[in-house]
Structure formats: C-alpha cells, structure tokens
Short mmCIF file of C-alpha atoms and ligand atoms in Angstrom, two decimals:
data_model
loop_
_atom_site.label_atom_id
_atom_site.label_comp_id
_atom_site.label_asym_id
_atom_site.label_seq_id
_atom_site.Cartn_x
_atom_site.Cartn_y
_atom_site.Cartn_z
CA VAL A 251 16.98 -3.69 17.51
CA PRO A 252 20.50 -2.68 18.62
CA LEU A 253 23.30 -2.31 16.10
CA ILE A 254 25.65 -5.29 16.13
CA PRO A 255 29.24 -5.43 14.87
CA LEU A 256 29.78 -6.91 11.41
CA GLU A 257 31.93 -9.67 12.96
CA GLU A 258 28.99 -10.84 15.06
CA ALA A 259 26.72 -11.02 12.00
CA CYS A 260 29.37 -12.92 10.05
CA ALA A 261 29.89 -15.38 12.91
CA HIS A 262 26.12 -15.95 13.16
CA VAL A 263 26.01 -16.73 9.44
CA ALA A 264 29.14 -18.90 9.46
CA GLU A 265 27.77 -21.11 12.24
CA ARG A 266 24.70 -21.90 10.16
CA CYS A 267 26.26 -22.54 6.76
CA VAL A 268 27.07 -26.23 6.42
CA PRO A 269 29.88 -27.37 4.11
CA MET A 270 28.79 -28.71 0.74
CA PRO A 271 29.13 -32.45 0.17
CA VAL A 272 32.11 -33.94 -1.62
CA GLU A 273 31.65 -35.43 -5.08
CA ARG A 274 33.86 -37.02 -7.70
CA VAL A 275 34.13 -35.06 -10.96
CA PRO A 276 36.13 -35.41 -14.17
CA THR A 277 39.31 -33.35 -13.86
CA SER A 278 38.14 -31.23 -16.78
CA ALA A 279 35.09 -30.14 -14.72
CA ALA A 280 37.16 -29.19 -11.66
CA PRO A 281 38.37 -25.62 -12.42
CA GLY A 282 37.26 -23.23 -9.70
CA LEU A 283 36.42 -25.98 -7.20
CA VAL A 284 38.27 -26.94 -4.04
CA LEU A 285 39.99 -30.31 -3.79
CA ALA A 286 38.66 -32.62 -1.07
CA GLU A 287 41.39 -35.27 -1.19
CA SER A 288 45.14 -35.60 -1.30
CA VAL A 289 46.36 -36.29 -4.84
CA VAL A 290 49.46 -38.48 -4.86
CA ALA A 291 51.43 -39.00 -8.07
CA SER A 292 51.72 -42.51 -9.47
CA GLU A 293 53.93 -41.44 -12.38
CA HIS A 294 57.21 -39.62 -12.93
CA LEU A 295 57.10 -36.10 -14.28
CA PRO A 296 58.79 -35.71 -16.70
CA PRO A 297 58.17 -39.37 -17.55
CA PHE A 298 61.63 -39.78 -19.19
CA ASP A 299 64.95 -37.91 -19.55
CA ASN A 300 64.51 -35.37 -22.35
CA THR A 301 66.03 -32.28 -23.86
CA ALA A 302 65.13 -28.75 -22.78
CA VAL A 303 66.33 -27.22 -26.07
CA ASP A 304 66.55 -27.84 -29.79
CA GLY A 305 70.11 -28.88 -30.63
CA PHE A 306 72.45 -31.86 -30.67
CA ALA A 307 72.60 -34.68 -28.12
CA VAL A 308 76.29 -35.44 -27.45
CA GLN A 309 78.74 -36.98 -25.05
CA ALA A 310 79.78 -33.92 -23.03
CA ALA A 311 83.41 -35.10 -22.89
CA ASP A 312 83.58 -34.74 -26.71
CA THR A 313 82.97 -30.98 -26.47
CA ALA A 314 85.87 -30.31 -24.09
CA GLY A 315 88.14 -28.68 -26.65
CA ALA A 316 85.41 -26.72 -28.49
CA PRO A 317 85.18 -25.86 -31.29
CA VAL A 318 84.98 -29.55 -32.26
CA ARG A 319 83.41 -31.46 -35.15
CA LEU A 320 81.06 -34.40 -34.48
CA LYS A 321 79.41 -36.83 -36.88
CA VAL A 322 75.60 -36.44 -37.10
CA VAL A 323 74.16 -39.96 -36.97
CA GLY A 324 70.42 -39.30 -36.74
CA THR A 325 67.50 -37.12 -35.66
CA VAL A 326 65.02 -37.57 -32.82
CA LEU A 327 61.82 -35.51 -32.68
CA ALA A 328 59.44 -34.98 -29.74
CA GLY A 329 57.13 -37.99 -29.62
CA GLN A 330 59.67 -40.45 -31.05
CA ALA A 331 61.16 -43.26 -28.96
CA GLY A 332 64.71 -42.34 -30.03
CA ASP A 333 66.60 -45.56 -29.41
CA ARG A 334 69.57 -44.80 -31.73
CA ALA A 335 72.60 -44.40 -29.42
CA VAL A 336 75.21 -41.62 -29.48
CA GLY A 337 78.78 -42.91 -29.48
CA ALA A 338 82.06 -41.08 -28.93
CA GLY A 339 82.59 -38.44 -31.64
CA GLU A 340 78.89 -38.56 -32.61
CA ALA A 341 75.87 -36.30 -32.26
CA ILE A 342 72.13 -36.73 -32.81
CA ARG A 343 69.98 -33.81 -33.90
CA ILE A 344 67.27 -33.46 -31.19
CA MET A 345 64.16 -31.30 -30.68
CA THR A 346 62.79 -29.93 -27.36
CA GLY A 347 60.93 -32.64 -25.43
CA ALA A 348 62.44 -35.54 -27.37
CA PRO A 349 63.92 -38.38 -25.28
CA MET A 350 67.67 -38.38 -24.68
CA PRO A 351 69.33 -40.98 -26.90
CA PRO A 352 71.24 -43.73 -25.05
CA GLY A 353 74.90 -42.78 -24.63
CA ALA A 354 74.33 -39.03 -24.75
CA ASP A 355 74.58 -37.04 -21.49
CA ALA A 356 74.21 -33.43 -22.67
CA VAL A 357 72.62 -31.28 -25.36
CA VAL A 358 74.30 -28.43 -27.20
CA MET A 359 71.75 -25.84 -28.22
CA VAL A 360 71.37 -25.29 -31.95
CA GLU A 361 72.46 -21.66 -31.57
CA ASP A 362 75.93 -22.89 -30.54
CA THR A 363 76.39 -25.14 -33.59
CA ARG A 364 76.82 -25.00 -37.34
CA VAL A 365 75.95 -27.93 -39.60
CA ASP A 366 78.42 -28.77 -42.32
CA GLY A 367 77.39 -31.75 -44.49
CA ASP A 368 77.02 -34.81 -42.29
CA GLU A 369 79.00 -33.14 -39.51
CA VAL A 370 78.18 -30.53 -36.90
CA GLU A 371 80.62 -27.96 -35.61
CA VAL A 372 80.10 -27.40 -31.87
CA HIS A 373 81.24 -23.94 -30.72
CA THR A 374 80.95 -24.28 -26.94
CA SER A 375 81.86 -26.98 -24.49
CA VAL A 376 79.04 -28.31 -22.32
CA SER A 377 79.14 -30.24 -19.08
CA SER A 378 77.38 -33.52 -18.39
CA GLY A 379 73.63 -32.93 -17.82
CA ALA A 380 73.53 -29.65 -19.79
CA ALA A 381 70.05 -28.81 -21.17
CA LEU A 382 68.73 -32.11 -19.88
CA ARG A 383 65.43 -32.56 -18.01
CA ARG A 384 65.62 -35.66 -15.83
CA ALA A 385 62.75 -38.11 -15.39
CA GLY A 386 60.96 -37.32 -12.12
CA GLU A 387 62.81 -34.06 -11.44
CA ASP A 388 59.45 -32.29 -11.17
CA VAL A 389 57.32 -35.00 -9.52
CA GLN A 390 58.11 -38.51 -8.26
CA PRO A 391 55.65 -41.36 -7.72
CA GLY A 392 54.42 -41.06 -4.13
CA ASP A 393 54.73 -37.23 -4.03
CA GLU A 394 51.63 -35.37 -2.81
CA VAL A 395 51.10 -32.95 -5.68
CA LEU A 396 47.95 -31.32 -4.28
CA ALA A 397 46.63 -31.25 -0.72
CA PRO A 398 43.01 -31.14 0.43
CA GLY A 399 41.81 -27.52 0.28
CA ALA A 400 43.74 -26.69 -2.87
CA LEU A 401 41.85 -24.36 -5.16
CA LEU A 402 41.85 -25.94 -8.61
CA GLY A 403 43.02 -23.21 -10.95
CA PRO A 404 44.80 -23.52 -14.29
CA ALA A 405 48.14 -24.82 -12.92
CA GLN A 406 46.43 -27.37 -10.67
CA VAL A 407 44.25 -28.66 -13.49
CA GLY A 408 47.38 -28.82 -15.61
CA ILE A 409 49.39 -30.93 -13.18
CA LEU A 410 46.45 -33.30 -12.69
CA HIS A 411 46.29 -33.82 -16.43
CA SER A 412 50.04 -34.20 -16.77
CA LEU A 413 49.88 -37.08 -14.29
CA GLY A 414 46.89 -38.71 -15.97
CA VAL A 415 44.53 -38.07 -13.05
CA ARG A 416 41.13 -38.27 -14.73
CA ALA A 417 38.79 -37.63 -11.78
CA VAL A 418 39.10 -35.91 -8.41
CA ASP A 419 37.07 -35.52 -5.22
CA VAL A 420 36.00 -31.88 -4.88
CA VAL A 421 33.65 -29.89 -2.69
CA ARG A 422 30.48 -29.47 -4.72
CA ARG A 423 29.68 -26.12 -6.27
CA ALA A 424 26.78 -24.48 -4.41
CA ARG A 425 23.60 -23.74 -6.36
CA VAL A 426 22.51 -20.32 -5.19
CA GLY A 427 19.01 -19.03 -5.91
CA VAL A 428 18.43 -15.30 -6.34
CA LEU A 429 15.11 -13.48 -6.09
CA SER A 430 14.20 -9.83 -5.92
CA THR A 431 11.12 -8.41 -4.24
CA GLY A 432 9.22 -5.20 -4.85
CA ASP A 433 5.98 -4.03 -6.48
CA GLU A 434 7.94 -1.19 -8.07
CA LEU A 435 10.20 -3.48 -10.09
CA VAL A 436 10.10 -3.89 -13.86
CA VAL A 437 12.00 -6.70 -15.59
CA GLY A 438 13.82 -5.90 -18.82
CA ASP A 439 13.47 -2.80 -20.95
CA ALA A 440 9.69 -2.27 -20.85
CA PRO A 441 8.72 1.43 -20.50
CA LEU A 442 8.54 2.54 -16.86
CA ALA A 443 5.15 3.65 -15.50
CA PRO A 444 5.19 6.37 -12.83
CA GLY A 445 6.80 5.02 -9.65
CA GLN A 446 8.42 2.05 -11.33
CA ILE A 447 12.14 1.23 -11.51
CA ARG A 448 14.03 -1.56 -13.19
CA ASP A 449 15.05 -4.68 -11.29
CA SER A 450 18.83 -4.40 -11.12
CA ASN A 451 19.53 -6.38 -7.96
CA ARG A 452 18.59 -9.79 -9.32
CA PRO A 453 20.89 -9.61 -12.37
CA ALA A 454 23.64 -8.01 -10.25
CA LEU A 455 23.40 -10.70 -7.59
CA LEU A 456 23.23 -13.49 -10.17
CA ALA A 457 26.47 -12.11 -11.59
CA ALA A 458 28.00 -11.84 -8.11
CA VAL A 459 27.05 -15.44 -7.38
CA ALA A 460 28.70 -16.63 -10.58
CA GLU A 461 31.82 -14.55 -9.86
CA ALA A 462 32.03 -16.18 -6.42
CA GLY A 463 32.23 -19.56 -8.15
CA CYS A 464 28.68 -20.70 -7.34
CA GLU A 465 26.01 -21.79 -9.80
CA PRO A 466 23.40 -19.04 -10.09
CA VAL A 467 19.71 -19.97 -10.17
CA ASP A 468 17.15 -17.30 -11.09
CA LEU A 469 14.15 -17.48 -8.74
CA GLY A 470 12.44 -14.49 -10.33
CA CYS A 471 11.23 -11.02 -9.52
CA ILE A 472 8.52 -11.34 -6.87
CA PRO A 473 5.83 -8.78 -5.94
CA ASP A 474 5.41 -7.55 -2.35
CA ASP A 475 2.97 -10.33 -1.61
CA ASP A 476 3.34 -12.60 1.39
CA ALA A 477 2.19 -15.79 -0.39
CA ALA A 478 4.28 -15.12 -3.51
CA ILE A 479 7.42 -14.50 -1.44
CA GLU A 480 6.80 -17.68 0.57
CA ALA A 481 6.32 -19.71 -2.62
CA ALA A 482 9.57 -18.35 -4.08
CA PHE A 483 11.53 -19.18 -0.94
CA ARG A 484 10.05 -22.69 -0.82
CA GLU A 485 10.92 -23.29 -4.47
CA GLY A 486 14.44 -22.06 -3.78
CA ALA A 487 14.82 -24.27 -0.70
CA ALA A 488 13.74 -27.31 -2.70
CA SER A 489 16.26 -26.79 -5.51
CA CYS A 490 19.14 -24.72 -4.13
CA ASP A 491 21.87 -24.90 -1.51
CA ALA A 492 21.46 -21.25 -0.50
CA ILE A 493 19.11 -18.38 -1.34
CA LEU A 494 19.67 -14.64 -1.73
CA SER A 495 16.76 -12.23 -1.71
CA SER A 496 16.85 -8.48 -2.12
CA GLY A 497 14.51 -5.98 -0.54
CA GLY A 498 11.84 -6.26 2.12
CA VAL A 499 14.09 -6.33 5.18
CA SER A 500 13.81 -2.69 6.30
CA MET A 501 11.18 -0.94 8.43
CA GLY A 502 8.59 -0.33 5.69
CA ASP A 503 4.95 -1.41 5.59
CA VAL A 504 5.52 -4.03 2.89
CA ASP A 505 8.90 -5.32 4.05
CA LEU A 506 7.56 -8.85 3.92
CA VAL A 507 10.74 -10.86 3.44
CA LYS A 508 11.50 -10.78 7.14
CA VAL A 509 7.83 -11.55 7.97
CA VAL A 510 7.86 -14.62 5.72
CA LEU A 511 11.28 -15.82 6.86
CA ASP A 512 10.21 -15.43 10.47
CA ARG A 513 7.21 -17.65 9.81
CA ILE A 514 8.67 -20.42 7.64
CA GLY A 515 12.27 -20.52 8.85
CA ASP A 516 14.59 -19.96 11.71
CA MET A 517 15.30 -16.28 11.11
CA ARG A 518 17.32 -13.56 12.78
CA TRP A 519 16.81 -9.98 11.75
CA MET A 520 19.86 -7.83 12.27
CA GLN A 521 20.84 -4.20 12.16
CA ILE A 522 24.56 -4.18 11.50
CA ALA A 523 26.83 -1.26 12.43
CA ILE A 524 27.92 -0.70 8.85
CA LYS A 525 27.08 1.74 6.07
CA PRO A 526 25.74 0.87 3.57
CA ALA A 527 23.84 -2.40 4.19
CA LYS A 528 22.63 -1.92 7.75
CA PRO A 529 19.50 -4.15 7.64
CA PHE A 530 20.07 -7.86 7.11
CA ALA A 531 17.88 -10.89 7.66
CA PHE A 532 19.41 -14.33 7.86
CA GLY A 533 17.35 -17.47 8.05
CA VAL A 534 17.64 -21.18 7.60
CA LEU A 535 14.95 -23.06 5.67
CA ARG A 536 14.52 -26.81 5.46
CA GLY A 537 15.20 -28.03 1.96
CA GLY A 538 14.73 -31.45 0.37
CA GLY A 539 15.95 -34.28 2.62
CA GLY A 540 15.92 -31.94 5.62
CA ARG A 541 18.94 -29.98 4.33
CA ALA A 542 19.57 -26.66 6.04
CA VAL A 543 19.34 -24.00 3.32
CA PRO A 544 20.72 -20.62 4.39
CA VAL A 545 18.74 -17.57 3.24
CA PHE A 546 20.41 -14.18 3.01
CA GLY A 547 17.79 -11.43 3.14
CA LEU A 548 19.83 -8.60 1.62
CA PRO A 549 18.65 -4.98 1.63
CA GLY A 550 16.93 -3.54 -1.45
CA ASN A 551 19.05 -0.51 -2.20
CA PRO A 552 21.27 -1.60 -5.08
CA VAL A 553 24.61 -0.65 -3.49
CA SER A 554 23.51 -2.05 -0.12
CA SER A 555 22.51 -5.33 -1.66
CA LEU A 556 25.90 -5.81 -3.37
CA VAL A 557 27.91 -4.65 -0.35
CA SER A 558 25.84 -6.92 1.90
CA PHE A 559 26.57 -9.79 -0.50
CA GLU A 560 30.30 -8.99 -0.39
CA LEU A 561 30.53 -8.78 3.38
CA LEU A 562 28.10 -11.47 4.51
CA ALA A 563 27.11 -13.86 1.73
CA ARG A 564 30.22 -14.24 -0.43
CA PRO A 565 32.61 -15.39 2.29
CA ALA A 566 29.99 -17.76 3.71
CA LEU A 567 29.19 -19.29 0.32
CA ARG A 568 32.87 -19.77 -0.47
CA ALA A 569 33.52 -21.31 2.93
CA MET A 570 30.65 -23.73 2.19
CA MET A 571 32.51 -24.67 -1.00
CA GLY A 572 35.67 -25.46 0.94
CA HIS A 573 37.70 -22.31 0.30
CA LEU A 574 40.31 -21.99 3.04
CA ALA A 575 40.60 -18.23 2.48
CA PRO A 576 37.07 -17.28 1.41
CA GLY A 577 37.46 -13.50 1.75
CA ARG A 578 38.73 -10.83 -0.59
CA THR A 579 42.32 -9.63 -0.67
CA VAL A 580 42.75 -6.56 1.53
CA VAL A 581 45.51 -4.05 0.81
CA THR A 582 46.69 -0.81 2.37
CA ALA A 583 46.08 2.09 0.01
CA ILE A 584 46.97 5.78 0.16
CA ALA A 585 43.96 8.11 -0.08
CA GLU A 586 45.69 11.03 -1.78
CA ASP A 587 42.55 13.21 -1.63
CA GLY A 588 41.45 11.78 1.71
CA LEU A 589 38.29 9.79 2.42
CA ARG A 590 36.33 11.85 4.90
CA ARG A 591 33.26 10.70 6.86
CA ARG A 592 31.34 11.56 10.00
CA ALA A 593 31.29 9.59 13.24
CA ASP A 594 28.00 7.66 13.50
CA GLY A 595 28.87 4.45 15.31
CA LYS A 596 29.25 2.51 12.06
CA THR A 597 32.04 1.19 9.88
CA HIS A 598 31.74 2.68 6.40
CA PHE A 599 32.51 0.75 3.24
CA VAL A 600 33.32 3.40 0.67
CA ARG A 601 33.34 2.55 -3.02
CA VAL A 602 36.77 3.47 -4.37
CA VAL A 603 38.88 3.20 -7.48
CA VAL A 604 42.22 1.59 -6.61
CA ASP A 605 45.32 1.85 -8.77
CA ALA A 606 48.67 0.24 -8.14
CA ASN A 607 50.85 3.20 -9.05
CA PRO A 608 53.76 2.57 -9.11
CA PRO A 609 53.29 -1.23 -8.91
CA GLY A 610 52.98 -2.25 -5.26
CA ARG A 611 51.88 1.18 -4.05
CA PHE A 612 48.09 1.25 -3.98
CA VAL A 613 46.27 4.55 -4.30
CA ALA A 614 42.53 4.84 -3.65
CA ARG A 615 40.07 7.60 -4.49
CA SER A 616 36.32 7.84 -4.08
CA ALA A 617 34.46 6.33 -7.03
CA GLY A 618 31.74 9.00 -6.76
CA GLY A 619 28.42 9.45 -4.93
CA GLN A 620 28.33 7.24 -1.87
CA GLY A 621 24.55 6.96 -1.45
CA SER A 622 23.26 3.41 -1.07
CA HIS A 623 21.16 3.95 -4.23
CA GLN A 624 24.10 5.25 -6.30
CA LEU A 625 25.03 2.20 -8.33
CA GLY A 626 26.67 4.51 -10.89
CA ALA A 627 29.66 5.06 -8.57
CA MET A 628 29.80 1.40 -7.60
CA ALA A 629 29.98 0.52 -11.28
CA GLN A 630 33.22 2.57 -11.45
CA ALA A 631 34.67 1.04 -8.27
CA ASN A 632 37.06 -1.86 -7.88
CA GLY A 633 37.46 -1.66 -4.13
CA LEU A 634 35.70 -1.02 -0.83
CA ALA A 635 37.67 1.18 1.57
CA VAL A 636 37.03 0.17 5.16
CA LEU A 637 36.62 3.32 7.26
CA PRO A 638 36.24 2.64 10.98
CA ASP A 639 33.95 4.95 12.97
CA GLY A 640 35.43 8.44 13.14
CA ASP A 641 36.39 11.21 10.71
CA GLY A 642 37.85 9.00 8.01
CA VAL A 643 41.21 9.42 6.34
CA GLU A 644 42.90 12.79 5.80
CA PRO A 645 44.58 13.49 2.44
CA GLY A 646 47.67 11.32 2.08
CA GLY A 647 46.54 8.95 4.85
CA ALA A 648 46.20 5.20 4.56
CA ALA A 649 43.08 3.01 4.47
CA LEU A 650 42.46 -0.70 4.23
CA VAL A 651 40.77 -1.54 0.93
CA MET A 652 39.03 -4.79 -0.01
CA LEU A 653 39.81 -5.50 -3.66
CA LEU A 654 36.65 -6.43 -5.55
CA SER A 655 38.47 -7.86 -8.55
P1 AMP B 84 13.33 -2.13 0.19
O1 AMP B 84 14.44 -2.64 1.05
O2 AMP B 84 12.52 -3.21 -0.40
O3 AMP B 84 12.52 -1.13 0.93
O4 AMP B 84 14.02 -1.35 -1.01
C1 AMP B 84 14.90 -0.27 -0.74
C2 AMP B 84 15.16 0.51 -2.00
O5 AMP B 84 15.80 -0.32 -2.95
C3 AMP B 84 13.92 1.05 -2.69
O6 AMP B 84 14.23 2.32 -3.22
C4 AMP B 84 13.68 0.05 -3.79
O7 AMP B 84 12.98 0.59 -4.86
C5 AMP B 84 15.08 -0.34 -4.17
N1 AMP B 84 15.09 -1.70 -4.70
C6 AMP B 84 14.57 -2.79 -4.09
N2 AMP B 84 14.73 -3.87 -4.86
C7 AMP B 84 15.38 -3.47 -5.97
C8 AMP B 84 15.83 -4.16 -7.14
N3 AMP B 84 15.62 -5.46 -7.29
N4 AMP B 84 16.45 -3.44 -8.08
C9 AMP B 84 16.65 -2.12 -7.92
N5 AMP B 84 16.27 -1.43 -6.85
C10 AMP B 84 15.61 -2.09 -5.88
MG1 MG B 85 10.75 -3.32 -1.23
#
C-alpha cells in the first residue's frame, strides 16, 4: 500500500461523512451546537429607553450652568414602569436599567451629584442623551441577529434569550461510539498479568469526542476476535452516527478491525504519509434506516490514536455537525531550541508545549519523548507542531503549530 498525503485521506473521509439532520431544540439546550436557520429579531433590544448609570434623570438644559440645584420628585428602580414625569427644574432618582421618565432626556451619574434634603446639587452639565440607552439601539425588529452556521456559544445563547427566542433549529449533535480492541487490554485498575496493559485509548477517545462537541457512546473494550469486533461495530452502527475504533489496523496477525470492516462495510485501508498515525482504516457501515455510519479505524498506539483522531476524525465529525471552520486554530510559533527530525517522506506531528510569551508571540518546545507509545509527553502537550518532510526546524526557527486547547 503506497503512502498517501494526509490531504487525500481527509478528502476521502470528508466525501463520505454526511451532515447531521436539523432538529428544533429549546434554546437552553443549544450551547455548542451550530444554528441551522436565520434568527430574525421580533423585538427591540433594549426594549425601552433606559439609563446606563445610577443617578438622576433630568432635563439636560437644566444642567447648563452647573453646579445647579434641582428638586427631587421621585425614584424609579429597574423593573418599575416609571411613569412619573420630570419637569423643568426637577430630577428623578434613577437606577441602572430603569426606564427613562417622561420629560427627562439625560441622566447625571450619582458620582456627579450631592443630595441635600429634597434637592440634588448637580456638579456637571450633561448634554441631551447622556447616559441613556435607546430602545432598539442594539437590535431592531427585522434584524438578523444570527445567521445559519453560527456556533451557539455563551453570547449567542444570551442574545437568543434576550429576544425571547425559546427554540432554534440546530444541526444535531452526533452520537459517536468508541470501542477499543486488543487481547492485551485490561479495563480499570485490576492488577496486570504478564503481557497486559491498561486500556487507555477508549477513555481518551471518549474524552476527545466530548471535547469535540459530540455525544460519546462507550461501545466497550473488545478482544481480538472477529465475531466480537463485528458485533461491536454492528451495535455501534445501529445506535450511533459515527464510530471510532482503536487498534487492529496495522500489519499484525490479529489486526482484525480492517478484516471485519472490509467484510461488513465499504472500507478503505490507508497508509498515510504522517508520523505518528500512519495506518488508518475508514469504512462506511449501514445503520438503522440505511444511514451511512462512518467508521474511523484508528491505530492502537495511544499517541497515534489521539493524533489520528485530531487529524482525521475531529474535523470530519465537526463538519458533520455543521461547523463552518471544523479544524483547530493554527499559529506560527518560534522553536527556540529547534525541532529537529529526519527526512523520511512523512509529515511529522510533534507534541509540543506552546506558550504565548509575550502575549501574541508563540514559543513551542518539545513536550518530551516523541514515540507513538509515549502518552506521557502528549499529556504535557497543548499543541502539535507540523514539520514537513526534511530536517525540521533549527533553533530560533518558526513552525506551524495546531493548538489542541
Ligand atoms: P495494534 O494497532 O492493535 O497493533 O496496537 C498497537 C499498540 O498499541 C500495541 O502496543 C497495543 O498494545 C497498543 N494499544 C492498542 N490498543 C490500546 C488501548 N486501547 N490502550 C492502550 N494501548 C493500546
Ligand atoms: Mg491490537
């Protein structure tokens, strides 16, 4: 099998991952999802003229010769209707967010006043409109506040609530099943018999799936047994929108994932020109209702499996969920100690620690051992430096780094 460029593998995957359906959800359940409609305001925001500060609502003309004394004729708090009017020579005590009383056209902040009995001494002159927030100055009825494709984060959820939008059409969150394969794997903290290791890929991938904004589904730790692997994939296809497996896609005698996927699905086995994560199997299974369920057969080595997820599965899953920019942020970082490598025809993804020091100037250094089994270094890393084929980066040189967080 010839080595193929990462771009070719990604394109193969992207062509076979179908967008998730659109569903209507309560606005409170929308955080993290992508909007599938245009949201148009039907209300003004703010809904009424109100004060931006605590102070006194006045007629601005009265403050012209400040200091001046005005008669305090009432108080209006946030939440009150405030229909008492302000006449010439008068002021109404007013709290942030309270409606502007009729007649008043400016607010003097409390810091610029001194109360004296039933009068207030105003120390500065204000112009008409001072400290006033006009109805509709943020949003007008008919404004598109959010466009299709908007990622619903805190501010987006906030504006939807401030306009009374109770439900929105979003791209459904993908349910992503995760299984690990290997006779050597032990689940939990049971003592290890000779030759055994603990299953770390399944928990790591379940966490990665959740971080990507998908719903993780645990499909278990499966032995190197053809029938057991097939059963796990079929269960996943029936209940999930995508499946991730780890292990069983290399050249070993019991690398059965690719055997099973070849038999029950439409599978392509790839050797990608990257390090780590060279072997990769990608298949499509038929799920309930004939749905196409993509299966990512990730390599077993713990670092490979996470890097393979990052490069191949994560962007595809997020594109399925409607993300317009499904990839990680990539920055240019200075490798002060260099990031050396040997030419081998592959692009290397080196686990690095990135600091923004000073802010805006990214510096990257190796996170430690770069073996595909060395999860210890990956656990220190917050970036993957992309080193094209060649000798790498000399000390002080620059590298592109994918930020992992
Ligand atoms: P495989 O691709 O199945 O040949 O596995 C490659 C390497 O990754 C072997 O050293 C496995 O023991 C290790 N490995 C496979 N699956 C896991 C897992 N779930 N957790 C930790 N290590 C694993
Ligand atoms: Mg294995």
